[in-house]
CSV table of C-alpha atoms in Angstrom, one decimal:
chain,number,residue,atom,x,y,z
A,1055,UNK,CA,69.2,84.1,112.5
A,1056,UNK,CA,67.4,82.4,109.7
A,1057,UNK,CA,70.3,80.2,108.6
A,1058,UNK,CA,68.9,76.9,110.2
A,1059,UNK,CA,65.4,77.6,108.6
A,1060,UNK,CA,67.0,78.1,105.2
A,1061,UNK,CA,69.1,75.0,105.5
A,1062,UNK,CA,66.0,73.0,106.5
A,1063,UNK,CA,64.1,74.3,103.4
A,1064,UNK,CA,67.0,73.5,101.1
A,1065,UNK,CA,67.0,69.9,102.6
A,1066,UNK,CA,63.3,69.6,101.9
A,1067,UNK,CA,63.7,70.8,98.4
A,1068,UNK,CA,66.4,68.3,97.7
A,1069,UNK,CA,64.3,65.5,99.2
A,1070,UNK,CA,61.4,66.5,97.0
A,1071,UNK,CA,63.6,66.6,94.0
A,1072,UNK,CA,64.9,63.0,94.7
A,1073,UNK,CA,61.3,61.8,95.1
A,1074,UNK,CA,60.3,63.4,91.8
A,1075,UNK,CA,63.2,61.8,90.1
A,1076,UNK,CA,62.3,58.4,91.5
A,1077,UNK,CA,58.7,58.8,90.4
A,1078,UNK,CA,59.8,59.8,86.9
A,1079,UNK,CA,62.1,56.8,86.7
A,1080,UNK,CA,59.2,54.5,87.7
A,1081,UNK,CA,56.9,56.1,85.2
A,1082,UNK,CA,59.5,55.7,82.5
A,1083,UNK,CA,59.9,52.0,83.4
A,1084,UNK,CA,56.1,51.4,83.4
A,1085,UNK,CA,55.8,53.2,80.0
A,1086,UNK,CA,58.7,51.2,78.5
A,1087,UNK,CA,57.2,47.9,79.6
A,1088,UNK,CA,53.6,48.7,78.6
A,1089,UNK,CA,54.2,48.4,74.9
A,1090,UNK,CA,56.0,45.9,72.7
A,1091,UNK,CA,59.0,46.9,70.7
A,1092,UNK,CA,58.1,47.8,67.1
A,1093,UNK,CA,59.6,45.9,64.2
A,1094,UNK,CA,62.1,47.6,61.8
A,1095,UNK,CA,60.3,46.5,58.6
A,1096,UNK,CA,57.6,44.0,57.5
A,1097,UNK,CA,58.6,40.4,57.3
A,1098,UNK,CA,58.4,38.8,53.9
A,1099,UNK,CA,56.2,35.7,54.3
A,1100,UNK,CA,55.8,33.6,51.2
A,1101,UNK,CA,53.5,31.2,53.0
A,1102,UNK,CA,50.9,33.9,53.3
A,1103,UNK,CA,50.1,33.5,49.6
A,1104,UNK,CA,47.5,30.8,49.2
A,1105,UNK,CA,48.7,29.9,45.7
A,1106,UNK,CA,46.9,26.9,44.2
A,1107,UNK,CA,46.3,25.7,40.6
A,1108,UNK,CA,42.5,26.4,40.9
A,1109,UNK,CA,40.3,28.5,43.1
A,1110,UNK,CA,39.9,27.4,46.7
A,1111,UNK,CA,36.5,25.8,47.3
A,1112,UNK,CA,33.9,27.5,49.4
A,1113,UNK,CA,33.6,26.2,53.0
A,1114,UNK,CA,30.3,26.3,54.8
A,1115,UNK,CA,29.3,25.0,58.1
A,1116,UNK,CA,27.5,21.7,57.7
A,1117,UNK,CA,25.7,19.9,60.5
A,1118,UNK,CA,23.3,18.1,58.3
A,1119,UNK,CA,21.2,21.1,57.2
A,1120,UNK,CA,19.5,19.1,54.5
A,1121,UNK,CA,16.1,17.8,55.7
A,1122,UNK,CA,16.3,14.0,55.3
A,1123,UNK,CA,13.9,11.3,56.4
A,1124,UNK,CA,15.4,8.0,57.5
A,1125,UNK,CA,12.3,6.0,56.5
A,1126,UNK,CA,12.5,7.4,53.0
A,1127,UNK,CA,16.2,6.7,52.8
A,1128,UNK,CA,15.6,3.1,53.9
A,1129,UNK,CA,12.9,2.7,51.2
A,1130,UNK,CA,15.2,4.2,48.5
A,1131,UNK,CA,17.9,1.8,49.5
A,1132,UNK,CA,15.5,-1.1,49.3
A,1133,UNK,CA,14.4,0.0,45.8
A,1134,UNK,CA,17.9,0.6,44.6
A,1135,UNK,CA,19.8,-2.3,46.2
A,1136,UNK,CA,17.1,-4.8,46.7
A,1137,UNK,CA,17.6,-4.9,50.5
A,1138,UNK,CA,16.8,-2.6,53.3
A,1139,UNK,CA,19.2,-0.9,55.7
A,1140,UNK,CA,19.1,-3.0,58.9
A,1141,UNK,CA,19.7,-1.8,62.4
A,1142,UNK,CA,23.1,-2.1,63.9
A,1143,UNK,CA,24.0,-5.6,65.2
A,1144,UNK,CA,25.7,-4.9,68.5
A,1145,UNK,CA,28.2,-7.2,70.3
A,1146,UNK,CA,28.3,-4.9,73.4
A,1147,UNK,CA,25.6,-2.8,75.1
A,1148,UNK,CA,25.1,0.7,73.9
A,1149,UNK,CA,27.7,3.0,75.5
A,1150,UNK,CA,26.2,6.4,74.5
A,1151,UNK,CA,23.1,8.4,75.6
A,1152,UNK,CA,19.7,7.7,74.0
A,1153,UNK,CA,19.4,10.0,71.0
A,1154,UNK,CA,18.3,10.2,67.3
A,1155,UNK,CA,20.3,11.2,64.3
A,1156,UNK,CA,20.2,15.0,64.0
A,1157,UNK,CA,20.2,14.8,60.2
A,1158,UNK,CA,17.6,12.1,59.3
A,1159,UNK,CA,16.0,11.4,62.7
A,1160,UNK,CA,17.0,7.7,62.6
A,1161,UNK,CA,16.5,6.1,66.0
A,1162,UNK,CA,19.2,4.9,68.3
A,1163,UNK,CA,19.1,1.4,66.7
A,1164,UNK,CA,20.8,2.8,63.6
A,1165,UNK,CA,23.6,4.7,65.4
A,1166,UNK,CA,27.0,3.2,66.3
A,1167,UNK,CA,30.2,4.5,67.9
A,1168,UNK,CA,32.4,5.5,65.0
A,1169,UNK,CA,35.7,5.9,66.9
A,1170,UNK,CA,35.4,3.6,69.9
A,1171,UNK,CA,35.3,5.5,73.2
A,1172,UNK,CA,36.1,8.8,71.4
A,1173,UNK,CA,32.5,10.0,71.6
A,1174,UNK,CA,31.8,10.3,67.8
A,1175,UNK,CA,28.6,8.6,66.5
A,1176,UNK,CA,27.7,7.7,63.0
A,1177,UNK,CA,24.3,7.1,61.5
A,1178,UNK,CA,24.0,3.9,59.4
A,1179,UNK,CA,21.2,5.4,57.3
A,1180,UNK,CA,22.6,8.8,56.2
A,1181,UNK,CA,26.2,8.3,57.2
A,1182,UNK,CA,26.2,11.5,59.2
A,1183,UNK,CA,28.9,11.8,61.9
A,1184,UNK,CA,28.3,13.8,65.1
A,1185,UNK,CA,29.6,14.1,68.6
A,1186,UNK,CA,27.7,12.1,71.3
A,1187,UNK,CA,25.1,14.5,72.7
A,1188,UNK,CA,26.5,17.5,70.9
A,1189,UNK,CA,25.5,17.3,67.2
A,1190,UNK,CA,25.0,21.0,67.1
A,1191,UNK,CA,28.7,21.6,67.9
A,1192,UNK,CA,30.1,19.3,65.2
A,1193,UNK,CA,32.5,21.5,63.2
A,1194,UNK,CA,32.1,19.6,59.9
A,1195,UNK,CA,32.4,21.7,56.7
A,1196,UNK,CA,30.7,21.3,53.4
A,1197,UNK,CA,32.8,22.0,50.3
A,1198,UNK,CA,31.1,23.9,47.4
A,1199,UNK,CA,32.3,24.7,44.0
A,1200,UNK,CA,33.7,28.3,43.8
A,1201,UNK,CA,32.3,28.7,40.2
A,1202,UNK,CA,28.7,27.5,40.6
A,1203,UNK,CA,28.3,27.0,44.4
A,1204,UNK,CA,27.2,23.4,43.8
A,1205,UNK,CA,28.1,21.0,46.6
A,1206,UNK,CA,31.2,19.0,45.8
A,1207,UNK,CA,30.9,15.2,45.9
A,1208,UNK,CA,33.5,12.5,46.7
A,1209,UNK,CA,35.1,11.4,43.4
A,1210,UNK,CA,37.7,9.1,44.9
A,1211,UNK,CA,39.2,8.2,48.3
A,1212,UNK,CA,42.9,7.7,48.7
A,1213,UNK,CA,45.0,6.7,51.7
A,1214,UNK,CA,46.1,10.3,52.4
A,1215,UNK,CA,43.5,12.4,50.7
A,1216,UNK,CA,40.0,12.6,49.2
A,1217,UNK,CA,39.3,13.8,45.7
A,1218,UNK,CA,36.2,16.0,45.4
A,1219,UNK,CA,34.4,16.9,42.2
A,1220,UNK,CA,31.7,19.2,41.0
A,1221,UNK,CA,29.2,17.2,39.0
A,1222,UNK,CA,27.1,20.2,37.8
A,1223,UNK,CA,27.0,20.0,34.0
A,1224,UNK,CA,26.2,23.7,33.8
A,1225,UNK,CA,29.2,24.8,36.0
A,1226,UNK,CA,31.1,27.8,34.7
A,1227,UNK,CA,34.4,25.9,35.1
A,1228,UNK,CA,33.2,23.0,33.0
A,1229,UNK,CA,31.6,25.2,30.3
A,1230,UNK,CA,34.8,27.3,30.1
A,1231,UNK,CA,37.0,24.2,29.8
A,1232,UNK,CA,34.9,22.8,27.0
A,1233,UNK,CA,34.8,26.2,25.2
A,1234,UNK,CA,38.6,26.5,25.3
A,1235,UNK,CA,39.0,23.1,23.5
A,1236,UNK,CA,40.1,22.9,19.9
A,1237,UNK,CA,37.8,21.2,17.4
A,1238,UNK,CA,39.9,18.1,17.5
A,1239,UNK,CA,39.8,18.0,21.3
A,1240,UNK,CA,36.0,18.5,21.3
A,1241,UNK,CA,35.7,15.6,18.9
A,1242,UNK,CA,37.9,13.4,21.2
A,1243,UNK,CA,36.0,14.6,24.2
A,1244,UNK,CA,32.7,13.5,22.7
A,1245,UNK,CA,34.1,10.0,22.3
A,1246,UNK,CA,36.3,9.8,25.4
A,1247,UNK,CA,34.9,12.3,28.0
A,1248,UNK,CA,36.9,10.9,30.9
A,1249,UNK,CA,40.2,11.6,29.1
A,1250,UNK,CA,39.7,15.3,29.5
A,1251,UNK,CA,39.6,17.3,32.7
A,1252,UNK,CA,36.6,19.5,32.5
A,1253,UNK,CA,35.2,19.4,36.0
A,1254,UNK,CA,36.3,21.4,39.0
A,1255,UNK,CA,38.2,19.0,41.4
A,1256,UNK,CA,39.8,19.5,44.8
A,1257,UNK,CA,41.7,17.5,47.3
A,1258,UNK,CA,41.2,17.4,51.1
A,1259,UNK,CA,43.9,15.9,53.3
A,1260,UNK,CA,42.6,13.5,56.0
A,1261,UNK,CA,44.0,11.2,58.7
A,1262,UNK,CA,43.1,9.9,62.1
A,1263,UNK,CA,43.8,12.4,64.9
A,1264,UNK,CA,45.5,10.9,67.9
A,1265,UNK,CA,45.9,12.0,71.5
A,1266,UNK,CA,48.5,14.0,73.4
A,1267,UNK,CA,52.1,12.8,73.5
A,1268,UNK,CA,52.6,11.6,77.1
A,1269,UNK,CA,56.3,12.7,77.1
A,1270,UNK,CA,55.4,16.2,75.7
A,1271,UNK,CA,56.2,19.1,78.1
A,1272,UNK,CA,52.9,20.7,76.9
A,1273,UNK,CA,49.8,19.0,78.2
A,1274,UNK,CA,46.6,20.3,76.6
A,1275,UNK,CA,43.1,20.3,78.1
A,1276,UNK,CA,41.8,18.3,75.1
A,1277,UNK,CA,43.1,15.5,72.9
A,1278,UNK,CA,43.2,15.8,69.1
A,1279,UNK,CA,41.0,12.7,68.8
A,1280,UNK,CA,38.3,14.4,70.9
A,1281,UNK,CA,38.1,17.8,69.2
A,1282,UNK,CA,34.8,18.6,67.5
A,1283,UNK,CA,36.3,19.9,64.2
A,1284,UNK,CA,37.2,18.4,60.9
A,1285,UNK,CA,40.8,18.4,59.7
A,1286,UNK,CA,40.0,21.2,57.2
A,1287,UNK,CA,38.9,23.5,60.0
A,1288,UNK,CA,41.9,22.6,62.2
A,1289,UNK,CA,44.3,23.4,59.3
A,1290,UNK,CA,42.7,26.7,58.6
A,1291,UNK,CA,42.7,27.7,62.3
A,1292,UNK,CA,46.4,26.9,62.6
A,1293,UNK,CA,47.2,28.8,59.4
A,1294,UNK,CA,45.4,32.0,60.4
A,1295,UNK,CA,46.5,31.9,64.0
A,1296,UNK,CA,50.2,30.8,63.7
A,1297,UNK,CA,51.2,31.7,60.1
A,1298,UNK,CA,49.3,34.9,59.8
A,1299,UNK,CA,49.7,35.9,63.4
A,1300,UNK,CA,46.0,36.6,64.0
A,1301,UNK,CA,44.8,36.5,67.6
A,1302,UNK,CA,42.4,33.7,68.6
A,1303,UNK,CA,39.5,36.1,68.6
A,1304,UNK,CA,40.3,37.4,65.1
A,1305,UNK,CA,40.7,33.9,63.9
A,1306,UNK,CA,37.3,32.9,65.3
A,1307,UNK,CA,35.8,35.9,63.5
A,1308,UNK,CA,37.4,35.2,60.2
A,1309,UNK,CA,36.4,31.5,60.4
A,1310,UNK,CA,32.8,32.6,60.8
A,1311,UNK,CA,32.8,35.6,58.4
A,1312,UNK,CA,34.6,33.8,55.5
A,1313,UNK,CA,34.0,30.1,56.1
A,1314,UNK,CA,30.7,30.1,58.0
A,1315,UNK,CA,32.2,27.9,60.8
A,1316,UNK,CA,31.3,29.1,64.3
A,1317,UNK,CA,34.0,28.5,66.7
A,1318,UNK,CA,35.0,30.3,70.0
A,1319,UNK,CA,38.4,31.8,70.7
A,1320,UNK,CA,38.8,29.5,73.7
A,1321,UNK,CA,38.3,26.5,71.4
A,1322,UNK,CA,41.1,27.8,69.2
A,1323,UNK,CA,43.4,28.0,72.2
A,1324,UNK,CA,42.5,24.5,73.1
A,1325,UNK,CA,43.2,23.3,69.6
A,1326,UNK,CA,46.5,25.2,69.7
A,1327,UNK,CA,47.6,23.4,72.9
A,1328,UNK,CA,46.4,20.0,71.6
A,1329,UNK,CA,48.5,20.4,68.4
A,1330,UNK,CA,51.5,21.7,70.3
A,1331,UNK,CA,51.5,18.7,72.6
A,1332,UNK,CA,51.9,16.5,69.5
A,1333,UNK,CA,54.2,18.6,67.4
A,1334,UNK,CA,56.6,19.7,70.2
A,1335,UNK,CA,58.3,16.3,70.6
A,1336,UNK,CA,58.8,16.0,66.8
A,1337,UNK,CA,60.3,19.5,66.6
A,1338,UNK,CA,62.5,18.8,69.7
A,1339,UNK,CA,63.8,15.4,68.6
A,1340,UNK,CA,64.2,16.0,64.8
A,1341,UNK,CA,67.8,15.1,63.6
A,1342,UNK,CA,68.8,18.6,62.3
A,1343,UNK,CA,71.9,19.1,60.3
A,1344,UNK,CA,73.5,22.1,62.2
A,1345,UNK,CA,76.2,24.5,61.3
A,1346,UNK,CA,78.8,26.1,63.6
A,1347,UNK,CA,76.9,29.5,63.8
A,1348,UNK,CA,74.7,29.0,66.8
A,1349,UNK,CA,73.5,32.2,68.6
A,1350,UNK,CA,71.4,32.7,71.7
A,1351,UNK,CA,69.4,35.6,73.0
A,1352,UNK,CA,66.4,36.3,75.3
A,1353,UNK,CA,63.4,38.4,74.5
A,1354,UNK,CA,60.3,39.2,76.5
A,1355,UNK,CA,56.6,38.5,76.3
A,1356,UNK,CA,53.5,39.2,78.4
A,1357,UNK,CA,52.0,36.3,80.3
A,1358,UNK,CA,49.0,37.0,82.6
A,1359,UNK,CA,50.0,40.6,82.7
A,1360,UNK,CA,53.6,40.0,83.7
A,1361,UNK,CA,56.8,39.9,81.6
A,1362,UNK,CA,58.2,36.5,80.9
A,1363,UNK,CA,61.3,35.6,78.8
A,1364,UNK,CA,61.9,33.5,75.8
A,1365,UNK,CA,65.4,32.0,75.6
A,1366,UNK,CA,66.0,31.5,71.9
A,1367,UNK,CA,68.9,29.6,70.4
A,1368,UNK,CA,69.2,29.8,66.6
A,1369,UNK,CA,71.3,28.4,63.8
A,1370,UNK,CA,72.0,31.6,61.9
A,1371,UNK,CA,73.3,29.8,58.8
A,1372,UNK,CA,70.7,27.1,58.5
A,1373,UNK,CA,67.9,29.4,59.8
A,1374,UNK,CA,66.7,26.9,62.4
A,1375,UNK,CA,65.2,27.6,65.9
A,1376,UNK,CA,66.9,25.2,68.2
A,1377,UNK,CA,65.6,26.3,71.6
A,1378,UNK,CA,62.5,28.4,72.6
A,1379,UNK,CA,62.3,28.1,76.4
A,1380,UNK,CA,59.6,30.3,77.9
A,1381,UNK,CA,60.1,31.2,81.6
A,1382,UNK,CA,59.2,33.9,84.1
A,1383,UNK,CA,62.8,34.0,85.3
A,1384,UNK,CA,65.9,35.4,83.6
A,1385,UNK,CA,68.3,33.1,85.5
A,1386,UNK,CA,71.2,30.8,85.0
A,1387,UNK,CA,68.8,27.8,85.3
A,1388,UNK,CA,66.8,29.2,82.4
A,1389,UNK,CA,69.9,29.5,80.3
A,1390,UNK,CA,71.0,26.0,81.2
A,1391,UNK,CA,67.6,24.6,80.1
A,1392,UNK,CA,67.7,26.5,76.8
A,1393,UNK,CA,71.3,25.3,76.1
A,1394,UNK,CA,70.3,21.8,76.9
A,1395,UNK,CA,67.6,22.0,74.3
A,1396,UNK,CA,70.2,22.7,71.7
A,1397,UNK,CA,72.6,19.9,73.0
A,1398,UNK,CA,69.7,17.4,72.7
A,1399,UNK,CA,69.5,18.1,69.0
A,1400,UNK,CA,73.1,17.1,68.5
A,1401,UNK,CA,73.9,13.4,67.9
A,1402,UNK,CA,77.4,14.2,69.1
A,1403,UNK,CA,78.7,17.4,70.7
A,1404,UNK,CA,81.5,18.9,68.5
A,1405,UNK,CA,84.9,19.4,70.0
A,1406,UNK,CA,84.9,23.1,69.2
A,1407,UNK,CA,81.3,24.0,70.0
A,1408,UNK,CA,80.7,27.7,70.5
A,1409,UNK,CA,77.7,29.8,71.3
A,1410,UNK,CA,77.3,33.5,70.5
A,1411,UNK,CA,75.4,35.3,73.2
A,1412,UNK,CA,75.1,38.8,74.7
A,1413,UNK,CA,76.9,40.1,77.8
A,1414,UNK,CA,74.5,38.5,80.3
A,1415,UNK,CA,76.7,36.7,82.8
A,1416,UNK,CA,74.2,33.8,83.2
A,1417,UNK,CA,75.6,32.2,80.1
A,1418,UNK,CA,79.1,32.1,81.6
A,1419,UNK,CA,77.7,30.5,84.7
A,1420,UNK,CA,75.8,28.0,82.5
A,1421,UNK,CA,79.1,27.3,80.7
A,1422,UNK,CA,80.7,26.4,84.1
A,1423,UNK,CA,77.7,24.2,85.0
A,1424,UNK,CA,78.0,22.1,81.9
A,1425,UNK,CA,81.8,21.9,82.3
A,1426,UNK,CA,81.1,20.2,85.6
A,1427,UNK,CA,79.0,17.7,83.8
A,1428,UNK,CA,81.8,17.0,81.4
A,1429,UNK,CA,80.2,19.0,78.5
A,1430,UNK,CA,82.5,21.8,77.3
A,1431,UNK,CA,81.8,24.6,74.8
A,1432,UNK,CA,82.9,28.1,74.2
A,1433,UNK,CA,81.1,31.4,74.8
A,1434,UNK,CA,81.5,34.5,72.6
A,1435,UNK,CA,79.8,37.5,74.1
A,1436,UNK,CA,78.8,40.4,71.9
A,1437,UNK,CA,78.7,43.4,74.2
A,1438,UNK,CA,76.3,46.4,73.8
A,1439,UNK,CA,75.4,48.1,70.6
A,1440,UNK,CA,78.8,49.2,69.4
A,1441,UNK,CA,81.8,47.0,68.4
A,1442,UNK,CA,84.2,48.1,71.1
A,1443,UNK,CA,86.1,44.8,71.2
A,1444,UNK,CA,87.3,42.2,68.8
A,1445,UNK,CA,84.7,39.5,69.7
A,1446,UNK,CA,81.8,42.0,69.2
A,1447,UNK,CA,83.2,43.0,65.8
A,1448,UNK,CA,83.6,39.4,64.7
A,1449,UNK,CA,80.3,38.0,65.8
A,1450,UNK,CA,78.0,41.0,65.6
A,1451,UNK,CA,76.3,39.8,62.4
A,1452,UNK,CA,75.2,36.6,64.2
A,1453,UNK,CA,73.7,38.5,67.1
A,1454,UNK,CA,71.7,40.6,64.5
A,1455,UNK,CA,70.2,37.4,63.0
A,1456,UNK,CA,68.6,36.3,66.3
A,1457,UNK,CA,67.4,39.9,67.0
A,1458,UNK,CA,65.7,39.7,63.6
A,1459,UNK,CA,64.1,36.4,64.8
A,1460,UNK,CA,62.9,38.1,67.9
A,1461,UNK,CA,61.2,40.8,65.9
A,1462,UNK,CA,59.6,38.3,63.6
A,1463,UNK,CA,58.1,36.4,66.5
A,1464,UNK,CA,56.8,39.6,68.1
A,1465,UNK,CA,55.1,40.6,64.9
A,1466,UNK,CA,53.1,37.4,65.2
A,1467,UNK,CA,52.6,37.8,68.9
A,1468,UNK,CA,51.7,41.5,68.8
A,1469,UNK,CA,48.0,40.9,67.9
A,1470,UNK,CA,47.4,38.9,71.1
A,1471,UNK,CA,49.0,41.6,73.3
A,1472,UNK,CA,50.0,38.9,75.7
A,1473,UNK,CA,49.1,35.3,76.7
A,1474,UNK,CA,46.6,34.3,79.3
A,1475,UNK,CA,48.5,31.4,80.7
A,1476,UNK,CA,52.0,29.9,80.8
A,1477,UNK,CA,50.8,26.8,78.9
A,1478,UNK,CA,49.3,29.1,76.2
A,1479,UNK,CA,52.6,30.9,75.7
A,1480,UNK,CA,54.6,27.7,75.5
A,1481,UNK,CA,52.0,26.2,73.0
A,1482,UNK,CA,52.0,29.2,70.7
A,1483,UNK,CA,55.8,29.5,70.8
A,1484,UNK,CA,56.2,25.7,70.1
A,1485,UNK,CA,53.9,26.0,67.0
A,1486,UNK,CA,55.7,29.1,65.8
A,1487,UNK,CA,59.1,27.3,66.0
A,1488,UNK,CA,57.7,24.3,64.2
A,1489,UNK,CA,56.2,26.5,61.4
A,1490,UNK,CA,59.5,28.4,61.2
A,1491,UNK,CA,61.6,25.3,60.8
A,1492,UNK,CA,59.2,23.1,58.7
A,1493,UNK,CA,56.7,25.3,56.9
A,1494,UNK,CA,58.0,28.8,56.3
A,1495,UNK,CA,60.2,29.7,53.3
A,1496,UNK,CA,63.2,31.9,54.3
A,1497,UNK,CA,64.4,34.8,52.2
A,1498,UNK,CA,68.1,34.1,53.1
A,1499,UNK,CA,67.7,30.5,51.9
A,1500,UNK,CA,66.4,31.7,48.5
A,1501,UNK,CA,62.9,31.1,49.7
A,1502,UNK,CA,63.5,27.5,50.6
A,1503,UNK,CA,62.1,26.0,53.8
A,1504,UNK,CA,64.9,25.4,56.4
A,1505,UNK,CA,63.9,21.7,56.7
A,1506,UNK,CA,62.1,20.4,53.6
A,1507,UNK,CA,60.1,17.4,54.8
A,1508,UNK,CA,59.3,15.0,51.9
A,1509,UNK,CA,56.0,14.2,53.5
A,1510,UNK,CA,54.9,17.9,53.1
A,1511,UNK,CA,56.1,18.5,49.5
A,1512,UNK,CA,52.9,17.1,47.8
A,1513,UNK,CA,50.8,19.8,49.4
A,1514,UNK,CA,50.4,23.4,48.1
A,1515,UNK,CA,48.0,24.9,50.7
A,1516,UNK,CA,49.2,25.8,54.1
A,1517,UNK,CA,46.3,24.1,56.0
A,1518,UNK,CA,47.2,20.8,54.3
A,1519,UNK,CA,50.8,21.2,55.2
A,1520,UNK,CA,49.8,21.7,58.8
A,1521,UNK,CA,47.8,18.5,58.8
A,1522,UNK,CA,50.6,16.6,57.1
A,1523,UNK,CA,53.0,17.9,59.8
A,1524,UNK,CA,50.6,16.8,62.6
A,1525,UNK,CA,50.3,13.3,61.0
A,1526,UNK,CA,54.1,13.0,60.7
A,1527,UNK,CA,54.6,14.1,64.3
A,1528,UNK,CA,52.0,11.6,65.4
A,1529,UNK,CA,53.7,8.8,63.5
A,1530,UNK,CA,56.8,9.5,65.6
A,1531,UNK,CA,55.0,9.1,68.9
A,1532,UNK,CA,55.7,5.9,70.9
A,1533,UNK,CA,52.7,3.6,70.9
A,1534,UNK,CA,51.1,2.7,74.2
A,1535,UNK,CA,52.0,-0.8,75.3
């Protein structure tokens, strides 16, 4: 008599069991997507070692902290040179707001636009440069000797760099260099002091920053020619943020704690996007010498709290990133765009071009799409984690190289725990790819850089290499008509 009731209870229990299993599966998926995959082992990064011949100078924020009087400076110039410093003779009306020099209080008559319409002003009396209406935000740095903390002075100006020197006669570096001389060297030094290097010297790389590349897929909220930071600060920010993998907030903290330069994390993101807009076309259009071992894979990153995908294509032999397309969709269209990035880097498509990918069917559909456009290539699919077929056994080692690339990228990306915008993710990924190809020594290449640019070889410090890369990328941009 209780058979229908028992059957009904059994049905309810089965239903509850199914609901519990569904909930457990959803919890497992949420947990699995709430953390980034961990790396197998640390990545060897030779560029992290700031090896230079001498100690790195101390960098301190400098917005004209020395109290100067423009009237006294004019009087000193008159006494020294026999003529006073005259006000600026203008051909056009003043285009900037009424203001005085924040360093020496020179009136507006002694100020002029230093970079046209870029917004930077310069005082004719004390030569101080500052941004129009925002002198307190000018991220200029003062270089000081690491041995005696004396402020370095310009010794010589070259086309590509400035030579700074410590002129403190009691500097520990100078006294130590003289003490290490032999008696014969001391005698020659007394007669020819300039023939011996006894003073601390340093070089800073400098060039004119330009705007965004119009054809760049990354459009930044600011142009490089409008940022309120010196090249030294920009090079340090890129080194900490991209090479070291520090988040923007940690980069801002380390810039203030170590270098005394106050900068916000949002400003660092703006600089990142501005540099990526210039460097991205250079990275994309560089004439790489490629091998026949090209492998593709997709990995995932957080963008605005949601998972996005990076479609990487990689030359496993030359250790070159050829495609790094960031997209919210894991579709055939995404695979087509990533493959097209690779094809654009080939002057001529080889007859026997092959790509090694995983078992995702979107690559096969992409292969058909390109075949319809008259572009033919082969696809070798490495299936799963075990070599159950001949193709997987033959090409497994190539698939492992790009998985290693994915882990290296995520070790840098981990500190940010995600990107706040699609533009931010594309900018960071573009700069990482550029650093990987042009700046980072690779262990498999006997610690050589995959692409050794001659323009970067004279520079030892990573910040200077970044600035040289930016200048090289700017030189390749088409000039406006």
